[in-house]
JSON list of C-alpha atoms in Angstrom, two decimals:
[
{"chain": "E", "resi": 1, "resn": "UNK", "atom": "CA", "xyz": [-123.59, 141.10, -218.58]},
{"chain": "E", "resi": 2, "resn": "UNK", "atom": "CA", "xyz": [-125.94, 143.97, -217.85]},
{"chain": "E", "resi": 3, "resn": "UNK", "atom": "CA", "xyz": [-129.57, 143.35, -219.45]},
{"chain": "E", "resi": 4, "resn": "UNK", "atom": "CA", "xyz": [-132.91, 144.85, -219.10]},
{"chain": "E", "resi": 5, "resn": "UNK", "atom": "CA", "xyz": [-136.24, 143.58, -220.34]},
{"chain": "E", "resi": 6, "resn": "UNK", "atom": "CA", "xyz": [-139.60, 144.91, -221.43]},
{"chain": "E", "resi": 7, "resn": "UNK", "atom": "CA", "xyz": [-141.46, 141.57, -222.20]},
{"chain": "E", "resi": 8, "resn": "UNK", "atom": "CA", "xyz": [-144.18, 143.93, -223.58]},
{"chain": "E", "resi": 9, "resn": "UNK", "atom": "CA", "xyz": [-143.49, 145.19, -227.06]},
{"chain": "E", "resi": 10, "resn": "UNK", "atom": "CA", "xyz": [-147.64, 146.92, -227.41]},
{"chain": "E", "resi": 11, "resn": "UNK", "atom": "CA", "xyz": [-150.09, 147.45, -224.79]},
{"chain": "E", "resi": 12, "resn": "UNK", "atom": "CA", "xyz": [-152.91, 148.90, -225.47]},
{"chain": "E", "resi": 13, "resn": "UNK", "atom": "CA", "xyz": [-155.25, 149.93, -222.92]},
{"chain": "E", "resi": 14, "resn": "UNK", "atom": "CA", "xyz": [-158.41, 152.09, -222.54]},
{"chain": "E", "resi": 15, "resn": "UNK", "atom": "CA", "xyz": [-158.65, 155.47, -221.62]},
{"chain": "E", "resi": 16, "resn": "UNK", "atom": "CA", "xyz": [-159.25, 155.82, -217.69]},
{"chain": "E", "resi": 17, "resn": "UNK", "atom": "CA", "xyz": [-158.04, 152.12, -217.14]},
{"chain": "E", "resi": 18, "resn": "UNK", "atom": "CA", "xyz": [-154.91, 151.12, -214.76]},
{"chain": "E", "resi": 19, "resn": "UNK", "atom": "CA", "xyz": [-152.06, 150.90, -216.32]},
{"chain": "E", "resi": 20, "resn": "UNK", "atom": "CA", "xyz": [-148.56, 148.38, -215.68]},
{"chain": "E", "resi": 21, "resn": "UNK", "atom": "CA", "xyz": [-145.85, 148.52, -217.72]},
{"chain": "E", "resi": 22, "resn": "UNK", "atom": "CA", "xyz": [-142.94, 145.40, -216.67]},
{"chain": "E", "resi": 23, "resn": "UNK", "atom": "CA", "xyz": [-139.06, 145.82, -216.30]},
{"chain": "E", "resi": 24, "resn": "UNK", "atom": "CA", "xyz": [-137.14, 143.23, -215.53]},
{"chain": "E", "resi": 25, "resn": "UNK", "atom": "CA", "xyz": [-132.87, 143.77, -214.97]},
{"chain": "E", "resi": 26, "resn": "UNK", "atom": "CA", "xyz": [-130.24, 141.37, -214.41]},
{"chain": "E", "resi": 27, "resn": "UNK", "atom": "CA", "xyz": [-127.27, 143.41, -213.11]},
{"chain": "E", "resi": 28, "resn": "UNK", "atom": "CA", "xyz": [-123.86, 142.36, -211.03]},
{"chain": "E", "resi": 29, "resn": "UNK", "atom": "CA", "xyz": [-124.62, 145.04, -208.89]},
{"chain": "E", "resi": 30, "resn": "UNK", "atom": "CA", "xyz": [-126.37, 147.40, -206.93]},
{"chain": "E", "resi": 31, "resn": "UNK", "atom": "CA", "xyz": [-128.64, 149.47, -209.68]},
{"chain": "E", "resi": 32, "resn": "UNK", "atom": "CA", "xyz": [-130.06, 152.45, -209.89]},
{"chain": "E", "resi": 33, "resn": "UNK", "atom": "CA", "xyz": [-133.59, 152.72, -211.89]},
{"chain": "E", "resi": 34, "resn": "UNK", "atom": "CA", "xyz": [-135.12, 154.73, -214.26]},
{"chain": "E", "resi": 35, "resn": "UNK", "atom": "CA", "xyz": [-138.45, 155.58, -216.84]},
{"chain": "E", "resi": 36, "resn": "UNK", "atom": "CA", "xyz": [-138.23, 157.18, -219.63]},
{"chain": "E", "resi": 37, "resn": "UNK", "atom": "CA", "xyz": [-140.90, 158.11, -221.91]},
{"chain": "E", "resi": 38, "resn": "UNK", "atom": "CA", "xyz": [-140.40, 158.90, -225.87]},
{"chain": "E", "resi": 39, "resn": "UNK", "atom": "CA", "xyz": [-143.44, 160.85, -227.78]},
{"chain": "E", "resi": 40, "resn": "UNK", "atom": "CA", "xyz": [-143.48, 160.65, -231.69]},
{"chain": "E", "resi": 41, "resn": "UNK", "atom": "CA", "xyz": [-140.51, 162.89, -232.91]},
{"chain": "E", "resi": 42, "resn": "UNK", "atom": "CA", "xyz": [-139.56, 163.69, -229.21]},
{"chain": "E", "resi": 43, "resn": "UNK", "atom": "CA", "xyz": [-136.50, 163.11, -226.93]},
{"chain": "E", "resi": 44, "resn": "UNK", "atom": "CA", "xyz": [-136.65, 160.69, -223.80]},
{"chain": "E", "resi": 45, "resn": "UNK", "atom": "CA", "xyz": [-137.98, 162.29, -221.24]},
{"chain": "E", "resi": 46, "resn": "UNK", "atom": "CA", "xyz": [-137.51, 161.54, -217.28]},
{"chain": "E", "resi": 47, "resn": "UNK", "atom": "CA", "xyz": [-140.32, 159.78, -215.43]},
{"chain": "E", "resi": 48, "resn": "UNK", "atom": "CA", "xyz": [-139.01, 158.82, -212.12]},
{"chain": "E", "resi": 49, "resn": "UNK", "atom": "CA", "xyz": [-135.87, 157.28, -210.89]},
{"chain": "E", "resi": 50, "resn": "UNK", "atom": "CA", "xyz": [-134.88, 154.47, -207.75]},
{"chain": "E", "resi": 51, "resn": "UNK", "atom": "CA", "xyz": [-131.53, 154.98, -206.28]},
{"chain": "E", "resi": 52, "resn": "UNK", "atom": "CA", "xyz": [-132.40, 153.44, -202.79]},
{"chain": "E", "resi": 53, "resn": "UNK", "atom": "CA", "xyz": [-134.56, 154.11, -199.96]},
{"chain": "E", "resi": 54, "resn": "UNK", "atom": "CA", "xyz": [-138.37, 153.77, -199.73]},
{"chain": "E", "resi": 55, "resn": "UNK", "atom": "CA", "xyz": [-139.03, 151.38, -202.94]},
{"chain": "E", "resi": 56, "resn": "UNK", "atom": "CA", "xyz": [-142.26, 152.96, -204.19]},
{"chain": "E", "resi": 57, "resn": "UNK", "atom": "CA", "xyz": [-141.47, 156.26, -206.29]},
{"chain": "E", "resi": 58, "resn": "UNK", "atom": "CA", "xyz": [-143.24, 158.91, -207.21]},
{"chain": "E", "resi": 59, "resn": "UNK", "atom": "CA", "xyz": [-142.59, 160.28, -210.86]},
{"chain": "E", "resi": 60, "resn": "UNK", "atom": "CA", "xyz": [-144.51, 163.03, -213.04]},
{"chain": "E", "resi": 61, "resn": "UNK", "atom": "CA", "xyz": [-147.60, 162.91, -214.77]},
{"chain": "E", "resi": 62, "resn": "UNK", "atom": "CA", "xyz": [-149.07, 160.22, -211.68]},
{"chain": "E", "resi": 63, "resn": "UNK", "atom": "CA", "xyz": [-146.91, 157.18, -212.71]},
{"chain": "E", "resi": 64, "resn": "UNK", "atom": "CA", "xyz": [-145.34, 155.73, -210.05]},
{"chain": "E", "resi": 65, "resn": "UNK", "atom": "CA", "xyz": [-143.31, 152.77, -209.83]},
{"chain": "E", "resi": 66, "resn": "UNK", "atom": "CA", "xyz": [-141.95, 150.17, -207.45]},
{"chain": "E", "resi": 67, "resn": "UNK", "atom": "CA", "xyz": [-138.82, 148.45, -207.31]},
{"chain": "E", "resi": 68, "resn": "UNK", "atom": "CA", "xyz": [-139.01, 145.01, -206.06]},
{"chain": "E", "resi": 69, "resn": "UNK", "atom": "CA", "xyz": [-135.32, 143.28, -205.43]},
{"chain": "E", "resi": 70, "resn": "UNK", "atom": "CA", "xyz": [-136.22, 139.78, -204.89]},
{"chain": "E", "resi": 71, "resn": "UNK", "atom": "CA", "xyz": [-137.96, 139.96, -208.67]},
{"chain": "E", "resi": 72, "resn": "UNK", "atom": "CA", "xyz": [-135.37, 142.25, -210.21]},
{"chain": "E", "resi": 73, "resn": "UNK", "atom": "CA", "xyz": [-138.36, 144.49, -211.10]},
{"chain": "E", "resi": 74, "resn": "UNK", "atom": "CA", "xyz": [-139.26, 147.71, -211.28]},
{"chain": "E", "resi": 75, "resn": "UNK", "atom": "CA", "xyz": [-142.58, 147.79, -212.70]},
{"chain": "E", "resi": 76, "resn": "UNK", "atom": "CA", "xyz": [-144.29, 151.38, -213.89]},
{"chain": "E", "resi": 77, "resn": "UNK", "atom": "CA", "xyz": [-148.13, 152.27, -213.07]},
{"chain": "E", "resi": 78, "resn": "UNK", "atom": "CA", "xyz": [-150.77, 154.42, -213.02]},
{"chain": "E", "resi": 79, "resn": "UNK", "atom": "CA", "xyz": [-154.30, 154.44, -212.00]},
{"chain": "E", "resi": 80, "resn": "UNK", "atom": "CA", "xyz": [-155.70, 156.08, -214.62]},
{"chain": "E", "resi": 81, "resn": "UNK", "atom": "CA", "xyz": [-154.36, 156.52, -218.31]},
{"chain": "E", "resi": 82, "resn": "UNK", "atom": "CA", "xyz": [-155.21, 159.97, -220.49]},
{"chain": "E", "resi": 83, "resn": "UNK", "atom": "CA", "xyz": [-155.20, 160.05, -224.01]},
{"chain": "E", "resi": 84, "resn": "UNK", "atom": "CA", "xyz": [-152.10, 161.49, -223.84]},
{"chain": "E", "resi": 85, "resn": "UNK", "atom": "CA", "xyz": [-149.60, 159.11, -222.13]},
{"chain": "E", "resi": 86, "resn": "UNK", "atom": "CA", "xyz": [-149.64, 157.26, -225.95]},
{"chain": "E", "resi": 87, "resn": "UNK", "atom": "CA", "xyz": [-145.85, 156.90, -226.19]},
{"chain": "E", "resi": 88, "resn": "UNK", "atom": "CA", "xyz": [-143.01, 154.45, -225.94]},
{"chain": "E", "resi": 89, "resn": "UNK", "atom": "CA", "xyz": [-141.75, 153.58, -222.70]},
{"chain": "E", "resi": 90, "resn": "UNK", "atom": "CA", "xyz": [-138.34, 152.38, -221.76]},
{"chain": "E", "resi": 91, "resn": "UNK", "atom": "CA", "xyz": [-136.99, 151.18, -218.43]},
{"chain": "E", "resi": 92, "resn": "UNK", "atom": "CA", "xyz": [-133.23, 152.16, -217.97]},
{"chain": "E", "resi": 93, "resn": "UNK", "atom": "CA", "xyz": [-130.49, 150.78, -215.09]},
{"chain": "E", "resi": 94, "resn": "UNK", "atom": "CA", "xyz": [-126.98, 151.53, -214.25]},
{"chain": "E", "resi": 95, "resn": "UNK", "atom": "CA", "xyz": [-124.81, 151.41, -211.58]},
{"chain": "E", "resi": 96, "resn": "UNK", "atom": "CA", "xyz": [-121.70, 153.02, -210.27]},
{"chain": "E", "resi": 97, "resn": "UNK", "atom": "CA", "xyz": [-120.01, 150.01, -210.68]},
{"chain": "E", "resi": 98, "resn": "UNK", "atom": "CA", "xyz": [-120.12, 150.22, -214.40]},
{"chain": "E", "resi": 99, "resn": "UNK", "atom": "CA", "xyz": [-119.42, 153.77, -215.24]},
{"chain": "E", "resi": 100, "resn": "UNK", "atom": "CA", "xyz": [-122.22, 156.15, -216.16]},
{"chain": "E", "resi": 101, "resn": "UNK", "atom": "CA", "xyz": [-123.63, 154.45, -218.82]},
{"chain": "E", "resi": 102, "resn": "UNK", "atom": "CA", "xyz": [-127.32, 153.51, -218.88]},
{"chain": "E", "resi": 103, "resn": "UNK", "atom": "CA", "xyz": [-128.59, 150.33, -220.28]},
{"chain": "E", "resi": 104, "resn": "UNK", "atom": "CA", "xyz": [-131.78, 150.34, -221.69]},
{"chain": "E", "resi": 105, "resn": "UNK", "atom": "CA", "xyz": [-134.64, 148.05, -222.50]},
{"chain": "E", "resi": 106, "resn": "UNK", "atom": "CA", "xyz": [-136.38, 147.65, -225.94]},
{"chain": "E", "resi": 107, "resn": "UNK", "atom": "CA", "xyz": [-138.72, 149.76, -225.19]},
{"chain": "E", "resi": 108, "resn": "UNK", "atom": "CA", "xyz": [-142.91, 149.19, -224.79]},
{"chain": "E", "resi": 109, "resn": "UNK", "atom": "CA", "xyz": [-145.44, 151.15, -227.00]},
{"chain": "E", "resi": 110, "resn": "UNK", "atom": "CA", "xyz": [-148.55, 152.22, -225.51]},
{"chain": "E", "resi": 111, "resn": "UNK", "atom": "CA", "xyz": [-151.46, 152.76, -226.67]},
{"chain": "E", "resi": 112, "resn": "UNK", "atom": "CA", "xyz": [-154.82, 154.36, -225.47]},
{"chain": "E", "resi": 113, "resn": "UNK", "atom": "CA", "xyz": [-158.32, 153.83, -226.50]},
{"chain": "E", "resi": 114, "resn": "UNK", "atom": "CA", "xyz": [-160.92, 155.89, -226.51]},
{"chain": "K", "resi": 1, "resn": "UNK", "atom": "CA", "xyz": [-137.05, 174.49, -216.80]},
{"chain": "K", "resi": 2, "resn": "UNK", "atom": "CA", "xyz": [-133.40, 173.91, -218.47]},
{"chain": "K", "resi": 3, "resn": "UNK", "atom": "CA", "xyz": [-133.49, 171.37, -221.01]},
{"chain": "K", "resi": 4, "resn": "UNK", "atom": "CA", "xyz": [-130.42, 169.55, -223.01]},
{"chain": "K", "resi": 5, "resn": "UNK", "atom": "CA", "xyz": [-130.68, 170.73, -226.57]},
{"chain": "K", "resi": 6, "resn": "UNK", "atom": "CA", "xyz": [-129.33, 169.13, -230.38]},
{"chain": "K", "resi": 7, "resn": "UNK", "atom": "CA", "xyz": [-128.80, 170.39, -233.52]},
{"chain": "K", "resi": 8, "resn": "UNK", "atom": "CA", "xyz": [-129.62, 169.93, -236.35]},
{"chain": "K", "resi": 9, "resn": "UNK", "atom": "CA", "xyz": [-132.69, 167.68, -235.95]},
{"chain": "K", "resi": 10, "resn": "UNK", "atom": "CA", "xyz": [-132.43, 165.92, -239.11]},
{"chain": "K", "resi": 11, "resn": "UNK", "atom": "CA", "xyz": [-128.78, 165.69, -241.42]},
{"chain": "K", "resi": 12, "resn": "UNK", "atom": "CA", "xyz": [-129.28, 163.37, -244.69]},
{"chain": "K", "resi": 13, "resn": "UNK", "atom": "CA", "xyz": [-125.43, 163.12, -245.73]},
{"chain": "K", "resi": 14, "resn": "UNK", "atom": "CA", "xyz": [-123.91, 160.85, -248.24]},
{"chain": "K", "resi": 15, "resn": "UNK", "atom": "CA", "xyz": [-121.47, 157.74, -247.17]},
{"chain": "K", "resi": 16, "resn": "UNK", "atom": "CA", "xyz": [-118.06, 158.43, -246.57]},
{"chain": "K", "resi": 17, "resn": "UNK", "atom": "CA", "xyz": [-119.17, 162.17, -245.96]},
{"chain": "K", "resi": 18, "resn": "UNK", "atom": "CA", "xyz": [-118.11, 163.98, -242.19]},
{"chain": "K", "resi": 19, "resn": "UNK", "atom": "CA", "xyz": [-120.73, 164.83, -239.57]},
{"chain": "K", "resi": 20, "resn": "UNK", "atom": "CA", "xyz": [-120.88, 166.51, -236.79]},
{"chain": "K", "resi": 21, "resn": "UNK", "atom": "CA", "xyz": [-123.97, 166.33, -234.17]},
{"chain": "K", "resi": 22, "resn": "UNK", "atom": "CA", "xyz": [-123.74, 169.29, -232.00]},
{"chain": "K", "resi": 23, "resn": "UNK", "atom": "CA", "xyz": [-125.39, 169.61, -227.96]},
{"chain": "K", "resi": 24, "resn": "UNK", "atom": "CA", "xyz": [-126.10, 171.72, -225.44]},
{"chain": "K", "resi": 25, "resn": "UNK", "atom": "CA", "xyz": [-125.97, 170.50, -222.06]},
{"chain": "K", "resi": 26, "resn": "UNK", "atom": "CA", "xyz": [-128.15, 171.68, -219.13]},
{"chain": "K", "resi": 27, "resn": "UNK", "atom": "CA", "xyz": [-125.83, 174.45, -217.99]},
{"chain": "K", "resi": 28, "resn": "UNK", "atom": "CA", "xyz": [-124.50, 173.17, -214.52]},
{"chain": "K", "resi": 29, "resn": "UNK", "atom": "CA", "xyz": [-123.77, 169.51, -215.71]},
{"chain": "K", "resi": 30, "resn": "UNK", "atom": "CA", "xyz": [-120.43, 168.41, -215.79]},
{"chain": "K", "resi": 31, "resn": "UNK", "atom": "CA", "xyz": [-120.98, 164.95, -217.36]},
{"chain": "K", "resi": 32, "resn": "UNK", "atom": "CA", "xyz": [-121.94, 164.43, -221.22]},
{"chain": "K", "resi": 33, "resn": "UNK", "atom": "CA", "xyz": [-123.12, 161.00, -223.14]},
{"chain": "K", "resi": 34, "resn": "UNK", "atom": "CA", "xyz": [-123.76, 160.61, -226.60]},
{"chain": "K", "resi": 35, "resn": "UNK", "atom": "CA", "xyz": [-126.59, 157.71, -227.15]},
{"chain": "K", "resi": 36, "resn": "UNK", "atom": "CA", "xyz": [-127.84, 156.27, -230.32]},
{"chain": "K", "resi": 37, "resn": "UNK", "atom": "CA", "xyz": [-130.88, 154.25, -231.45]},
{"chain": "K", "resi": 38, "resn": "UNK", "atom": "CA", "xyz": [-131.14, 152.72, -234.76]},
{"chain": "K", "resi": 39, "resn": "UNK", "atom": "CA", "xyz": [-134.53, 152.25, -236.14]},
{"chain": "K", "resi": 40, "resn": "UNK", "atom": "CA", "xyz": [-136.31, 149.33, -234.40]},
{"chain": "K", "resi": 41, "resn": "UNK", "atom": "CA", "xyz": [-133.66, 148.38, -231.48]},
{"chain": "K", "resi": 42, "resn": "UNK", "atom": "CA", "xyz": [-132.75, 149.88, -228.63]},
{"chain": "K", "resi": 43, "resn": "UNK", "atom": "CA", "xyz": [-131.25, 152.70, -227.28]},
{"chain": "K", "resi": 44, "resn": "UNK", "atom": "CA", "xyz": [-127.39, 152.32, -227.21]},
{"chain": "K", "resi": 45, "resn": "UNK", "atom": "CA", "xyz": [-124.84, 153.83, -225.13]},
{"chain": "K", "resi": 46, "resn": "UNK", "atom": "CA", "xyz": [-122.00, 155.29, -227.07]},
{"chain": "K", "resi": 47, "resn": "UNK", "atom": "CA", "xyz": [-119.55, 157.12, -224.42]},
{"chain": "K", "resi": 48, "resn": "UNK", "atom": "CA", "xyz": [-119.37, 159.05, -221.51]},
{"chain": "K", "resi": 49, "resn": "UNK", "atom": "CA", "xyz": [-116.83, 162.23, -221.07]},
{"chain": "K", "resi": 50, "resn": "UNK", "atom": "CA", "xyz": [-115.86, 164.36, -217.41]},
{"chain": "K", "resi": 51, "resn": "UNK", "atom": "CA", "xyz": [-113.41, 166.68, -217.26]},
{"chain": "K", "resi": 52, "resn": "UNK", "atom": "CA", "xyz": [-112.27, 167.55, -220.77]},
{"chain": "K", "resi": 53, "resn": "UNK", "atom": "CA", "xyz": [-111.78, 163.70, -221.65]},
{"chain": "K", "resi": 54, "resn": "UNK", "atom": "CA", "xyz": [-113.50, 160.33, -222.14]},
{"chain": "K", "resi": 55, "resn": "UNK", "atom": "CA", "xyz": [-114.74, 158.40, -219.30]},
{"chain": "K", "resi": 56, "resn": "UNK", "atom": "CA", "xyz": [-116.42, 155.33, -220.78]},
{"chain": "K", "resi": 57, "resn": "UNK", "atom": "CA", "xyz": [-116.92, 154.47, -224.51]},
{"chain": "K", "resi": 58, "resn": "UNK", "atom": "CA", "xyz": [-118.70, 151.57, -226.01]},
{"chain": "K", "resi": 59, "resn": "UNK", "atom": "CA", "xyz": [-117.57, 149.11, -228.50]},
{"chain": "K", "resi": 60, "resn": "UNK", "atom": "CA", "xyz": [-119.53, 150.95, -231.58]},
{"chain": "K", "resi": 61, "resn": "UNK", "atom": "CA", "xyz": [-117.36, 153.54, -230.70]},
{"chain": "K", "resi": 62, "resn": "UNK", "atom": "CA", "xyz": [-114.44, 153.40, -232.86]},
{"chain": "K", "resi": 63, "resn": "UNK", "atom": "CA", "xyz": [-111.74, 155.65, -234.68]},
{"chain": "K", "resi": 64, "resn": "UNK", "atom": "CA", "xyz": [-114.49, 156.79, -236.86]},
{"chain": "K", "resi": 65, "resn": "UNK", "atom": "CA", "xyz": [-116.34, 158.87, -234.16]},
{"chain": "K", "resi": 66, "resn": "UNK", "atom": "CA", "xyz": [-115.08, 161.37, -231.50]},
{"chain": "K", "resi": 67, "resn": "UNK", "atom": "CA", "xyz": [-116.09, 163.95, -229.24]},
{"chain": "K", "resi": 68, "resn": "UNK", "atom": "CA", "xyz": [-115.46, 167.55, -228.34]},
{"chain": "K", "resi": 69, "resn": "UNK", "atom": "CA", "xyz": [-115.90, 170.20, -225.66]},
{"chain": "K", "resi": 70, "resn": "UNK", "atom": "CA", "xyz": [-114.96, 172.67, -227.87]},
{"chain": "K", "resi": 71, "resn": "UNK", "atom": "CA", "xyz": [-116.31, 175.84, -225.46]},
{"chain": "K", "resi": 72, "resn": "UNK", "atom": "CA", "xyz": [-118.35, 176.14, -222.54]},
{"chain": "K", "resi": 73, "resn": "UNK", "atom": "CA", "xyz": [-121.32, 175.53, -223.56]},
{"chain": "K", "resi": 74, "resn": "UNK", "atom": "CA", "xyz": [-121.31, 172.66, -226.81]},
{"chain": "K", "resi": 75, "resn": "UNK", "atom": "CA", "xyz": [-120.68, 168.86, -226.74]},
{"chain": "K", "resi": 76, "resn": "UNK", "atom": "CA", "xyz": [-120.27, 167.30, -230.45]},
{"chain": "K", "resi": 77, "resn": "UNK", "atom": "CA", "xyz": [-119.83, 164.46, -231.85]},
{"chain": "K", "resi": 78, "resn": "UNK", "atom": "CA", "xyz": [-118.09, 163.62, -234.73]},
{"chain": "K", "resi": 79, "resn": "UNK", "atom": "CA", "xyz": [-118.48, 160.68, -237.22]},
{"chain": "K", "resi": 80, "resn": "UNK", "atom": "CA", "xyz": [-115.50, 160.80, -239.66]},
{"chain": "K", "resi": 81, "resn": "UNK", "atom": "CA", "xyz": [-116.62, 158.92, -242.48]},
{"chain": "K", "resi": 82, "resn": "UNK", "atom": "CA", "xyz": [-120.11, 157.93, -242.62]},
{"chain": "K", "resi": 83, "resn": "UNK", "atom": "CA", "xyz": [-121.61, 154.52, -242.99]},
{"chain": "K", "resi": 84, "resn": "UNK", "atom": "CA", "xyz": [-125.35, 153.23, -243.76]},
{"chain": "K", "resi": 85, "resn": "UNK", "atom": "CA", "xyz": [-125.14, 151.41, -240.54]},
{"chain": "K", "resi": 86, "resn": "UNK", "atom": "CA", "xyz": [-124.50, 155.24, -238.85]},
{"chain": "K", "resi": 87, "resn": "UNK", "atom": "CA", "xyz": [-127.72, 155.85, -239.63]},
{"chain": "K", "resi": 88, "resn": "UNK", "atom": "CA", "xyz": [-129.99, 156.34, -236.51]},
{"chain": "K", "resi": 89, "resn": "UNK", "atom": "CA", "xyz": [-131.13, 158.88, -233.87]},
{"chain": "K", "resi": 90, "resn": "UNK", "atom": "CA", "xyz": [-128.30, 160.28, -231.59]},
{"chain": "K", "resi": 91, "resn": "UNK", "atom": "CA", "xyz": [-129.14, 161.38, -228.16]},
{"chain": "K", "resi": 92, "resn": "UNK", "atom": "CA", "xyz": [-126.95, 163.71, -226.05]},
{"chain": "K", "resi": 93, "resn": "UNK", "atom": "CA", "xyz": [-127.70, 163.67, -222.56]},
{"chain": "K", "resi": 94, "resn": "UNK", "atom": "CA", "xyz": [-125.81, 165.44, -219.67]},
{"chain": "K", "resi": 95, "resn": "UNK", "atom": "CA", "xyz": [-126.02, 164.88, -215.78]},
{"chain": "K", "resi": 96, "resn": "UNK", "atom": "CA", "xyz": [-125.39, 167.18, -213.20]},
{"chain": "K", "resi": 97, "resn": "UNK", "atom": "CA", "xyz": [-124.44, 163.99, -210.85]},
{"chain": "K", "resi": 98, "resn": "UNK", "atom": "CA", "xyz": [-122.84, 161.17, -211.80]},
{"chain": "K", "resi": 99, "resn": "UNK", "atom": "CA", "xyz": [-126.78, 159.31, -211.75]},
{"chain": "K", "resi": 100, "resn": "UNK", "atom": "CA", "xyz": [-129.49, 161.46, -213.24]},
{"chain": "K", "resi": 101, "resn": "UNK", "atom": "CA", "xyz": [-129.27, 161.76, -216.86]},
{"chain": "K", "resi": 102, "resn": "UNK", "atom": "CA", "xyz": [-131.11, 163.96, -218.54]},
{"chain": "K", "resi": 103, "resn": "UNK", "atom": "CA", "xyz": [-131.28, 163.78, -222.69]},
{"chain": "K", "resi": 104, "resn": "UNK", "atom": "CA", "xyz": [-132.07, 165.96, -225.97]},
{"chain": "K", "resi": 105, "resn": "UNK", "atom": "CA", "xyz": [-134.69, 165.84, -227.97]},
{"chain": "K", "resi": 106, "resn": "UNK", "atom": "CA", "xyz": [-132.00, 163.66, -230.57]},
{"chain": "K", "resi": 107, "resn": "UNK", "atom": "CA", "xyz": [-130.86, 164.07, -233.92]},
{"chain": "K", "resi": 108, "resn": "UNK", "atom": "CA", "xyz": [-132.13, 161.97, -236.73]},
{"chain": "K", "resi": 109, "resn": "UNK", "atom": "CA", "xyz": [-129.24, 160.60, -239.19]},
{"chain": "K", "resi": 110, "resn": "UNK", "atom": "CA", "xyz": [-129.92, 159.04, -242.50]},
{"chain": "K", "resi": 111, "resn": "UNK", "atom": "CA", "xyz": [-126.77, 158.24, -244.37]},
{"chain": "K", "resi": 112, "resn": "UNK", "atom": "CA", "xyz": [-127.28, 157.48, -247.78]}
]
């Protein structure tokens, strides 16, 4: 079966610090990768997405992430965390291979200190 | 830049009662989801729907929901007769490909 995991429910880090959220997937097939982000009363919005190629992607708002096959990761980072990336975070995967739905992980909360 | 919109954003309805979540897709997308997240879990995927019919649906998704195309533009879904477990925030999301999806801001459902 299709699973993704967030081991971290909170992080909290201070403002200006790096930043690394974790995704881990266990899929039957080729995936394709994604980061959403969900403000208080808002929808998920699109971070960045890995269908193939160069493994390091670039997303908005200076995340980035990298997907790394041998872990079945596909971490999320950023140098430097503003106030304003407080949110939830969710890592999502799917594949062709099992229809268009995406499969999402628990989600992480961060938080940002001042 | 186009963005997948839901009304209403909250609907408080009684059990047993009819809903129906309505969506606008981003205008050139040609594939529509409905997602749902109950308080505390994770986001679930409900069912997929291309050309005028149902591509994928989940287990949750039973006889009591459906979904429309009624025009051009809308995507709803329907949940026949309400339950407190129905209660949650529904996502629409469309895709223009089969990969990218892109969602709505979601609709908040408290049966009672």
């Amino acid at each position: 079966a299709q699973s993704v995991t967030q081991p971290d429910i909170h992080i909290t880090v201070s403002e200006g610090a790096s930043l690394e959220l974790r995704c881990n997937y266990s899929y039957g097939a080729t995936p394709y990768l994604f980061w959403y982000v969900q403000s208080p009363g808002q929808g998920l919005q699109l971070l960045l997405k890995y269908f193939s190629g160069d493994t390091l992607v670039q997303g908005i708002k200076g995340f980035e992430a990298e997907f790394k096959r041998s872990q079945s990761s596909f971490n999320l980072r950023k140098p430097s965390v503003h106030w304003s990336d407080a949110a939830e975070y969710f890592c999502a995967v799917g594949a062709k291979e099992y229809g268009n739905k995406l499969v999402f992980g628990a989600g992480t909360i961060l938080r940002v200190k001042s | 830049e186009p963005e997948v919109t839901q009304t209403p954003s909250h609907q408080v309805t009684q059990m047993g009662q009819e809903v129906i979540l309505r969506c606008v897709p981003i205008s050139n997308h040609l594939y529509f989801y409905w997602y749902r997240q109950i308080l505390g879990q994770k986001v679930e995927f409900l069912v997929s729907f291309y050309n005028n019919e149902i591509s994928e649906k989940s287990e949750i998704f039973d006889d009591q929901f459906s979904v429309e195309r009624p025009d051009g533009s809308n995507f709803t879904l329907k949940i026949r007769s309400t339950k407190l477990e129905d209660s949650a925030m529904y996502f629409c999301a469309s895709s223009e490909v089969v990969e990218t999806q892109y969602f709505g801001p979601g609709t908040r459902l408290l049966v009672l």
